[in-house]
Amino acid sequence: MRTKTLLRTLFLLLLLACAAQAQSIIAIFPSQVTANGPSFTLEVDGFFENGSQVCWTPANGPTQRLSASFSSGPSFQFLFATVPASLIQSQAASPVRIEVASSSTAPCVGPPQTLTILPAPVISSLAPTGAPAGSPATTLTVDGANFNSGHVVY
């Protein structure tokens, strides 16, 4: 009798573990973007149902649901959601929560992943400020704030 109860308990725990895995995020790409940037595609990797939506919840705003295309891999699924530029117009006071919902009426579930909106770069000075046409190549010094290794001067 005790063995039967133990097996039932293990079976129920296994079912709960599978159900919890049904809507869970493993990772998001990118995990950070720059404020005032263009719209971008957010890739959400994990375990979802076809038709799931991406829930975008900023620190000081309401949750927005983003439609997502669904793709299934050998061990987990992918959601691809287009994030409009209007959602990243300013640096978030705290990170954006990324969750998923199995449908447009289902609740957003976690555990959430974090997307960080970095401050936009700001140029404070250029040196030299100009050069005559046809002059040889010169080094341009750009001073400012919020630059990272991915920024390029054209």
XYZ file of N, CA and C in Angstrom:
462
model
N 0.822 -1.187 0.000
C 0.000 0.000 0.000
C 0.874 1.261 0.000
N 1.916 1.224 0.803
C 2.803 2.376 0.894
C 3.528 2.616 -0.426
N 3.914 1.564 -1.116
C 4.574 1.675 -2.414
C 3.639 2.312 -3.434
N 2.371 1.925 -3.406
C 1.379 2.475 -4.323
C 1.219 3.986 -4.097
N 1.181 4.422 -2.858
C 1.051 5.841 -2.530
C 2.288 6.610 -2.983
N 3.460 6.031 -2.776
C 4.695 6.658 -3.203
C 4.733 6.799 -4.721
N 4.332 5.775 -5.443
C 4.306 5.830 -6.906
C 3.316 6.882 -7.400
N 2.163 6.969 -6.779
C 1.183 8.002 -7.158
C 1.750 9.398 -6.930
N 2.410 9.576 -5.798
C 3.003 10.874 -5.484
C 4.070 11.235 -6.505
N 4.935 10.285 -6.838
C 5.970 10.526 -7.843
C 5.353 10.853 -9.203
N 4.307 10.148 -9.571
C 3.617 10.390 -10.828
C 3.028 11.807 -10.856
N 2.394 12.230 -9.768
C 1.823 13.572 -9.703
C 2.906 14.641 -9.765
N 4.025 14.404 -9.095
C 5.132 15.351 -9.153
C 5.689 15.456 -10.572
N 5.781 14.341 -11.268
C 6.240 14.334 -12.648
C 5.273 15.110 -13.537
N 3.984 14.913 -13.347
C 2.986 15.659 -14.116
C 3.095 17.157 -13.860
N 3.274 17.548 -12.599
C 3.420 18.960 -12.263
C 4.679 19.548 -12.898
N 5.759 18.797 -12.883
C 7.001 19.266 -13.488
C 6.828 19.463 -14.987
N 6.140 18.549 -15.647
C 5.889 18.677 -17.088
C 4.983 19.865 -17.376
N 3.978 20.056 -16.554
C 3.060 21.184 -16.748
C 3.781 22.503 -16.536
N 4.668 22.554 -15.550
C 5.415 23.784 -15.297
C 6.349 24.087 -16.451
N 6.884 23.054 -17.086
C 7.796 23.224 -18.200
C 7.055 23.670 -19.452
N 5.759 23.459 -19.532
C 4.996 23.735 -20.739
C 5.117 25.184 -21.185
N 5.216 26.118 -20.293
C 5.350 27.521 -20.646
C 6.515 28.110 -19.863
N 7.728 27.862 -20.288
C 8.872 28.438 -19.592
C 9.911 28.921 -20.589
N 10.613 29.975 -20.213
C 11.628 30.585 -21.069
C 13.004 30.131 -20.612
N 13.833 29.730 -21.574
C 15.223 29.380 -21.290
C 16.108 30.607 -21.449
N 15.911 31.366 -22.546
C 16.753 32.532 -22.815
C 16.056 33.474 -23.784
N 16.513 34.728 -23.800
C 16.050 35.695 -24.793
C 17.264 36.304 -25.488
N 17.074 36.664 -26.754
C 18.137 37.298 -27.542
C 17.536 38.431 -28.356
N 18.040 39.636 -28.318
C 19.131 40.053 -27.451
C 18.633 40.233 -26.018
N 19.561 40.306 -25.095
C 19.172 40.527 -23.698
C 19.309 41.998 -23.323
N 19.885 42.791 -24.240
C 19.944 44.235 -24.023
C 19.902 44.946 -25.365
N 19.278 46.123 -25.365
C 19.182 46.969 -26.553
C 19.457 48.408 -26.120
N 19.700 49.269 -27.103
C 19.974 50.671 -26.813
C 18.709 51.495 -26.990
N 18.462 52.398 -26.047
C 17.300 53.289 -26.126
C 17.342 54.087 -27.420
N 16.172 54.420 -27.941
C 16.017 55.182 -29.177
C 16.494 54.415 -30.403
N 16.665 53.111 -30.267
C 17.082 52.296 -31.398
C 15.898 51.943 -32.291
N 16.170 51.231 -33.381
C 15.106 50.822 -34.297
C 14.330 49.630 -33.734
N 13.223 49.297 -34.375
C 12.505 48.082 -33.986
C 13.450 46.900 -34.179
N 13.193 45.808 -33.463
C 14.070 44.644 -33.559
C 13.257 43.376 -33.329
N 13.838 42.256 -33.689
C 13.202 40.962 -33.456
C 13.745 40.371 -32.173
N 12.839 40.071 -31.251
C 13.200 39.436 -29.987
C 12.990 37.936 -30.141
N 14.045 37.168 -29.908
C 13.949 35.705 -29.947
C 13.790 35.201 -28.522
N 12.767 34.405 -28.296
C 12.504 33.831 -26.981
C 12.603 32.318 -27.131
N 13.541 31.705 -26.425
C 13.755 30.258 -26.511
C 13.215 29.587 -25.253
N 12.551 28.460 -25.408
C 12.031 27.745 -24.253
C 11.013 26.702 -24.633
N 10.020 26.527 -23.775
C 8.971 25.529 -23.963
C 7.631 26.248 -24.029
N 7.003 26.265 -25.209
C 5.749 26.984 -25.406
C 4.814 26.165 -26.273
N 3.608 26.684 -26.395
C 2.632 26.118 -27.312
C 2.583 26.997 -28.551
N 2.256 26.402 -29.698
C 2.059 27.183 -30.902
C 0.932 28.179 -30.622
N 1.089 29.424 -31.017
C 0.094 30.450 -30.741
C 0.413 31.278 -29.509
N 1.527 30.974 -28.829
C 1.913 31.741 -27.645
C 2.264 33.171 -28.033
N 2.123 34.061 -27.078
C 2.480 35.462 -27.267
C 3.581 35.836 -26.299
N 4.314 36.896 -26.644
C 5.363 37.408 -25.768
C 4.769 38.558 -24.965
N 4.943 38.526 -23.655
C 4.463 39.589 -22.767
C 5.632 40.508 -22.437
N 5.456 41.797 -22.720
C 6.488 42.815 -22.519
C 5.993 43.729 -21.407
N 6.642 43.691 -20.248
C 6.199 44.497 -19.117
C 7.321 45.413 -18.638
N 7.251 46.718 -18.977
C 8.261 47.645 -18.478
C 8.043 47.932 -16.991
N 9.057 48.495 -16.363
C 8.996 48.752 -14.921
C 7.842 49.667 -14.540
N 7.578 50.661 -15.361
C 6.557 51.637 -14.992
C 5.485 51.751 -16.077
N 5.013 50.623 -16.546
C 3.987 50.665 -17.572
C 3.214 49.364 -17.630
N 2.143 49.376 -18.409
C 1.316 48.176 -18.509
C 1.954 47.118 -19.406
N 1.530 45.888 -19.209
C 1.998 44.785 -20.045
C 1.440 44.940 -21.451
N 2.292 44.732 -22.430
C 1.859 44.707 -23.828
C 2.120 43.310 -24.353
N 1.169 42.795 -25.112
C 1.332 41.473 -25.705
C 1.785 41.625 -27.147
N 2.860 40.931 -27.488
C 3.406 40.983 -28.835
C 3.131 39.658 -29.526
N 2.520 39.715 -30.697
C 2.315 38.492 -31.471
C 3.674 37.923 -31.832
N 3.747 36.616 -31.916
C 5.030 35.974 -32.185
C 4.867 34.840 -33.174
N 5.876 34.678 -34.019
C 5.884 33.501 -34.887
C 6.527 32.367 -34.096
N 6.133 31.146 -34.404
C 6.518 29.964 -33.630
C 7.375 29.056 -34.501
N 8.424 28.511 -33.917
C 9.261 27.538 -34.603
C 9.685 26.497 -33.579
N 9.738 25.264 -33.997
C 10.089 24.189 -33.069
C 11.428 23.580 -33.449
N 12.299 23.435 -32.452
C 13.597 22.811 -32.655
C 13.582 21.396 -32.104
N 14.734 20.713 -32.118
C 14.783 19.328 -31.643
C 14.532 19.173 -30.147
N 14.885 20.198 -29.343
C 14.706 20.034 -27.902
C 13.845 21.121 -27.255
N 13.625 22.242 -27.942
C 12.740 23.269 -27.402
C 12.214 24.122 -28.548
N 11.396 25.136 -28.216
C 10.754 25.944 -29.228
C 11.301 27.371 -29.214
N 10.978 28.096 -30.286
C 11.407 29.484 -30.430
C 10.191 30.348 -30.730
N 10.145 31.524 -30.127
C 9.168 32.549 -30.481
C 9.956 33.748 -30.997
N 9.469 34.349 -32.086
C 10.102 35.533 -32.652
C 9.065 36.646 -32.664
N 9.307 37.703 -31.895
C 8.365 38.821 -31.797
C 9.052 40.101 -32.247
N 8.363 40.876 -33.072
C 8.890 42.177 -33.471
C 8.555 43.190 -32.389
N 9.592 43.824 -31.855
C 9.420 44.840 -30.813
C 9.493 46.199 -31.500
N 8.393 46.967 -31.474
C 8.421 48.276 -32.137
C 9.355 49.251 -31.429
N 9.931 50.163 -32.202
C 10.855 51.158 -31.648
C 10.200 51.979 -30.541
N 8.889 52.145 -30.601
C 8.191 52.949 -29.579
C 8.328 52.352 -28.178
N 8.618 51.055 -28.062
C 8.753 50.434 -26.742
C 10.140 50.626 -26.128
N 11.086 51.125 -26.922
C 12.445 51.315 -26.394
C 12.907 52.757 -26.571
N 11.984 53.694 -26.479
C 12.330 55.101 -26.691
C 13.142 55.710 -25.559
N 13.095 55.146 -24.393
C 13.893 55.684 -23.300
C 14.448 54.543 -22.464
N 15.510 54.862 -21.765
C 16.122 53.849 -20.906
C 15.142 53.498 -19.802
N 14.972 52.219 -19.568
C 14.066 51.770 -18.510
C 14.699 52.034 -17.155
N 13.876 52.516 -16.218
C 14.365 52.720 -14.854
C 14.793 51.395 -14.249
N 14.118 50.333 -14.639
C 14.531 48.987 -14.272
C 14.202 48.089 -15.456
N 14.712 46.887 -15.487
C 14.588 46.036 -16.664
C 13.148 45.699 -17.056
N 13.007 45.345 -18.317
C 11.726 44.906 -18.853
C 11.573 43.421 -18.568
N 10.385 43.009 -18.101
C 10.115 41.585 -17.848
C 9.579 40.963 -19.126
N 10.169 39.844 -19.514
C 9.707 39.106 -20.681
C 9.116 37.794 -20.185
N 7.844 37.574 -20.495
C 7.153 36.341 -20.124
C 6.387 35.847 -21.350
N 5.699 34.734 -21.217
C 4.898 34.215 -22.329
C 3.483 33.916 -21.868
N 2.579 33.920 -22.834
C 1.182 33.546 -22.595
C 0.781 32.582 -23.705
N 0.030 31.565 -23.358
C -0.336 30.559 -24.346
C -1.383 31.050 -25.336
N -2.050 32.165 -25.031
C -3.034 32.738 -25.943
C -3.257 34.192 -25.578
N -4.081 34.882 -26.353
C -4.310 36.306 -26.092
C -5.096 36.552 -24.808
N -5.745 35.529 -24.281
C -6.517 35.702 -23.052
C -5.870 35.022 -21.848
N -4.853 34.223 -22.078
C -4.186 33.516 -20.972
C -3.275 34.471 -20.213
N -3.053 34.211 -18.928
C -2.158 35.083 -18.155
C -0.709 34.917 -18.595
N 0.072 35.965 -18.370
C 1.514 35.894 -18.630
C 2.143 35.091 -17.503
N 3.032 34.191 -17.853
C 3.651 33.343 -16.840
C 5.169 33.460 -16.900
N 5.797 33.213 -15.793
C 7.253 33.275 -15.674
C 7.812 31.903 -15.428
N 9.017 31.818 -14.944
C 9.771 32.954 -14.461
C 10.194 33.861 -15.619
N 10.179 35.175 -15.373
C 10.487 36.110 -16.451
C 11.977 36.170 -16.752
N 12.285 36.604 -17.949
C 13.654 36.937 -18.331
C 13.742 38.455 -18.350
N 14.946 38.982 -18.266
C 15.153 40.423 -18.200
C 15.771 40.938 -19.485
N 15.166 41.987 -20.030
C 15.737 42.703 -21.162
C 16.084 44.092 -20.653
N 17.335 44.489 -20.825
C 17.804 45.778 -20.337
C 17.853 46.779 -21.479
N 17.278 47.961 -21.252
C 17.355 49.040 -22.235
C 18.463 49.982 -21.773
N 19.553 50.000 -22.550
C 20.726 50.821 -22.209
C 20.504 52.257 -22.661
N 21.141 53.211 -21.979
C 21.003 54.605 -22.415
C 21.626 54.806 -23.794
N 21.045 55.707 -24.562
C 21.559 56.020 -25.900
C 22.887 56.757 -25.786
N 23.797 56.541 -26.733
C 25.061 57.274 -26.694
C 24.830 58.766 -26.935
N 25.680 59.584 -26.310
C 25.594 61.035 -26.435
C 26.981 61.559 -26.801
N 27.075 62.323 -27.887
C 28.352 62.920 -28.304
C 28.447 64.309 -27.700
N 29.571 64.576 -27.004
C 29.765 65.904 -26.416
C 30.754 66.746 -27.215
N 31.688 66.084 -27.931
C 32.623 66.858 -28.758
C 33.282 65.978 -29.805
N 33.734 66.651 -30.884
C 34.491 66.002 -31.959
C 35.778 66.780 -32.152
N 36.888 66.087 -32.417
C 38.151 66.775 -32.692
C 38.928 65.975 -33.737
N 39.367 66.574 -34.786
C 39.115 67.966 -35.164
C 37.660 68.140 -35.614
N 37.203 69.376 -35.653
C 35.815 69.647 -36.029
C 35.629 69.690 -37.535
N 36.707 69.683 -38.294
C 36.603 69.677 -39.749
C 37.958 69.413 -40.368
N 37.959 69.184 -41.692
C 39.189 68.975 -42.446
C 38.924 69.391 -43.883
N 39.923 69.970 -44.562
C 39.728 70.377 -45.953
C 39.496 69.153 -46.847
N 38.681 69.349 -47.870
C 38.435 68.272 -48.829
C 39.754 67.843 -49.452
N 39.948 66.540 -49.604
C 41.150 66.008 -50.226
C 42.325 65.879 -49.282
N 42.164 66.247 -48.018
C 43.280 66.131 -47.084
C 43.509 64.662 -46.740
N 44.718 64.317 -46.266
C 44.996 62.912 -45.929
C 44.136 62.433 -44.754
N 44.108 61.125 -44.600
C 43.332 60.521 -43.503
C 43.776 61.109 -42.170
N 42.827 61.285 -41.297
C 43.125 61.840 -39.982
C 42.353 61.067 -38.923
N 42.799 61.128 -37.709
C 42.108 60.468 -36.606
C 41.052 61.407 -36.053
N 39.845 60.926 -35.923
C 38.747 61.688 -35.360
C 38.531 61.208 -33.925
N 38.550 62.126 -32.993
C 38.295 61.794 -31.596
C 36.860 62.177 -31.258
N 36.100 61.213 -30.759
C 34.706 61.436 -30.387
C 34.604 61.255 -28.879
N 34.213 62.309 -28.186
C 34.031 62.244 -26.739
C 32.537 62.248 -26.440
N 32.179 61.567 -25.365
C 30.781 61.521 -24.975
C 30.538 60.470 -23.923
N 29.305 60.005 -23.870
C 28.928 59.033 -22.842
C 28.115 57.904 -23.460
N 28.078 56.788 -22.766
C 27.256 55.623 -23.108
C 27.682 54.905 -24.383
N 28.966 54.987 -24.745
C 29.465 54.237 -25.889
C 29.766 52.812 -25.458
N 29.667 51.871 -26.391
C 30.114 50.509 -26.116
C 30.887 50.006 -27.312
N 31.424 48.821 -27.214
C 32.297 48.282 -28.269
C 31.581 48.062 -29.595
N 30.258 48.046 -29.585
C 29.512 47.839 -30.825
C 29.227 49.113 -31.600
N 29.503 50.271 -31.018
C 29.232 51.529 -31.706
C 30.310 51.841 -32.728
N 29.900 52.380 -33.870
C 30.812 52.688 -34.964
C 30.585 54.134 -35.401
N 31.664 54.841 -35.708
C 31.573 56.205 -36.220
C 31.689 56.147 -37.732
N 30.769 56.807 -38.445
C 30.806 56.845 -39.916
C 31.124 58.236 -40.380
